[in-house]
Coordinates of C-alpha atoms in Angstrom, one line a residue:
M11 CA 14.5 11.8 7.2
A12 CA 13.9 8.2 7.9
N13 CA 11.6 5.9 5.8
V14 CA 9.0 3.4 7.4
S15 CA 9.2 -0.3 6.6
A16 CA 7.1 -3.2 8.0
R17 CA 6.7 -6.8 7.3
V18 CA 3.2 -7.9 7.1
V19 CA 2.2 -11.6 6.7
M20 CA -0.8 -11.6 4.1
R21 CA -2.7 -14.5 3.0
L22 CA -3.5 -15.0 -0.8
I23 CA -6.9 -16.5 -1.2
T24 CA -7.1 -18.6 -4.3
D25 CA -10.5 -20.2 -3.7
E26 CA -12.8 -21.1 -0.8
T27 CA -10.6 -23.8 0.5
H28 CA -7.2 -22.9 -0.7
S29 CA -4.8 -20.1 0.4
R30 CA -1.1 -19.4 1.0
E31 CA 0.5 -17.0 3.5
F32 CA 3.7 -15.0 2.7
G33 CA 5.5 -11.9 4.1
V34 CA 4.9 -8.6 2.2
E35 CA 7.4 -5.8 2.7
C36 CA 5.6 -2.4 3.2
H37 CA 7.5 0.7 2.5
Y38 CA 6.9 4.4 2.8
R39 CA 9.3 7.3 2.0
P40 CA 8.6 10.9 3.0
D41 CA 9.9 12.1 -0.2
D42 CA 7.1 10.3 -2.0
P43 CA 4.4 11.1 0.5
Y44 CA 1.3 9.9 -1.3
A45 CA 2.5 6.4 -2.1
V46 CA 3.1 3.1 -0.2
R47 CA 5.0 0.4 -1.9
L48 CA 4.1 -3.3 -1.4
H49 CA 7.0 -5.7 -2.1
F50 CA 5.8 -9.2 -2.6
G51 CA 9.2 -10.7 -3.1
A52 CA 9.8 -14.2 -4.4
A53 CA 6.2 -15.1 -3.7
A54 CA 5.1 -13.1 -6.7
Q55 CA 8.3 -12.9 -8.9
D56 CA 9.5 -9.9 -7.0
A57 CA 6.2 -7.8 -7.9
V58 CA 5.9 -4.5 -6.4
W59 CA 2.6 -2.5 -6.2
V60 CA 2.4 1.2 -5.4
L61 CA -0.8 2.1 -3.7
S62 CA -2.1 5.5 -2.5
R63 CA -1.5 5.8 1.3
E64 CA -4.8 7.6 1.5
L65 CA -6.6 4.5 -0.2
L66 CA -5.1 2.3 2.5
L67 CA -6.1 4.5 5.2
R68 CA -9.7 4.6 4.0
G69 CA -9.7 0.9 3.4
L70 CA -9.2 0.3 7.1
R71 CA -12.4 2.1 7.9
G72 CA -14.7 0.9 5.0
P73 CA -14.8 -0.2 1.2
A74 CA -12.4 2.0 -0.8
G75 CA -11.0 2.0 -4.3
E76 CA -11.7 2.1 -7.9
G77 CA -10.1 0.5 -10.9
D78 CA -7.2 -1.9 -10.1
V79 CA -7.2 -1.8 -6.2
H80 CA -10.0 -2.3 -3.8
I81 CA -9.6 -2.4 0.0
E82 CA -12.1 -3.1 2.7
P83 CA -12.0 -4.2 6.4
G84 CA -13.2 -7.7 7.1
T85 CA -15.5 -8.8 10.0
D86 CA -12.8 -10.6 12.0
G87 CA -10.0 -8.1 12.5
S88 CA -8.7 -8.4 8.8
V89 CA -8.4 -6.2 5.8
F90 CA -8.9 -7.4 2.3
V91 CA -7.0 -6.1 -0.6
A92 CA -8.0 -7.0 -4.1
L93 CA -5.4 -6.2 -6.8
R94 CA -6.4 -6.5 -10.5
G95 CA -3.4 -7.2 -12.9
T96 CA -3.0 -8.6 -16.5
D97 CA -3.3 -12.1 -15.0
G98 CA -6.4 -11.5 -13.2
I99 CA -7.3 -10.6 -9.6
A100 CA -5.3 -11.4 -6.6
L101 CA -7.4 -11.3 -3.2
L102 CA -5.2 -10.8 -0.2
E103 CA -6.1 -10.9 3.5
A104 CA -4.0 -8.9 5.9
P105 CA -4.2 -8.5 9.7
Y106 CA -5.5 -5.2 10.7
G107 CA -3.2 -4.4 13.4
P108 CA 0.2 -4.6 11.7
L109 CA -1.3 -2.6 8.7
A110 CA -2.8 0.0 11.0
R111 CA 0.4 0.4 12.8
F112 CA 2.6 0.7 9.7
L113 CA 0.1 3.4 8.5
A114 CA 0.2 5.2 11.7
A115 CA 4.1 5.3 11.5
T116 CA 3.8 6.9 8.0
E117 CA 1.6 9.6 9.6
E118 CA 4.1 10.2 12.3
L119 CA 6.6 11.2 9.6
V120 CA 4.1 13.0 7.2
P121 CA 0.7 13.8 8.7
A122 CA -2.3 13.2 6.3
G123 CA -2.9 16.7 4.5
C124 CA 0.7 17.7 4.7
E125 CA 2.0 15.6 1.9
T126 CA 2.4 18.7 -0.5
L127 CA 5.0 20.2 2.0
R128 CA 7.2 17.2 1.4
L129 CA 7.3 17.4 -2.2
D130 CA 10.4 18.7 -4.2
W131 CA 8.6 20.8 -6.8
D132 CA 11.8 22.2 -8.4
S133 CA 13.1 18.6 -9.0
W134 CA 9.6 17.5 -10.2
L135 CA 9.4 20.3 -12.7
T136 CA 12.9 19.8 -13.9
E137 CA 12.2 16.2 -14.6
L138 CA 8.9 17.0 -16.2
L139 CA 10.5 19.5 -18.5
S140 CA 13.4 17.3 -19.5
A141 CA 11.1 14.4 -20.5

């Protein structure tokens, strides 16, 4: 089964007057149906954040997230993503449209609520027991 990938140009907001745009590669694999991977590439020393697909979907509609990741829609067709790491908080602004289209493509592969049907429980249990 195919994976879904999209490049989304996001803006890193450093303060009220400074920001920087860069491309973020968004990846989704049906064999890991709950997760979306954001690859920040050279812009962030090849950082990869793994986020809940459900959290991203909820964040398109309203404030969502606890802990290290918070997502909420902006008032101007954007989505804000706050990522807390060891060096502080990165506030990103992404355009709503490309992010929504990426998430819609993930739902075409694995509809929300059907994720457990895609999990390989035997492999997962074997890996767990061998650890």
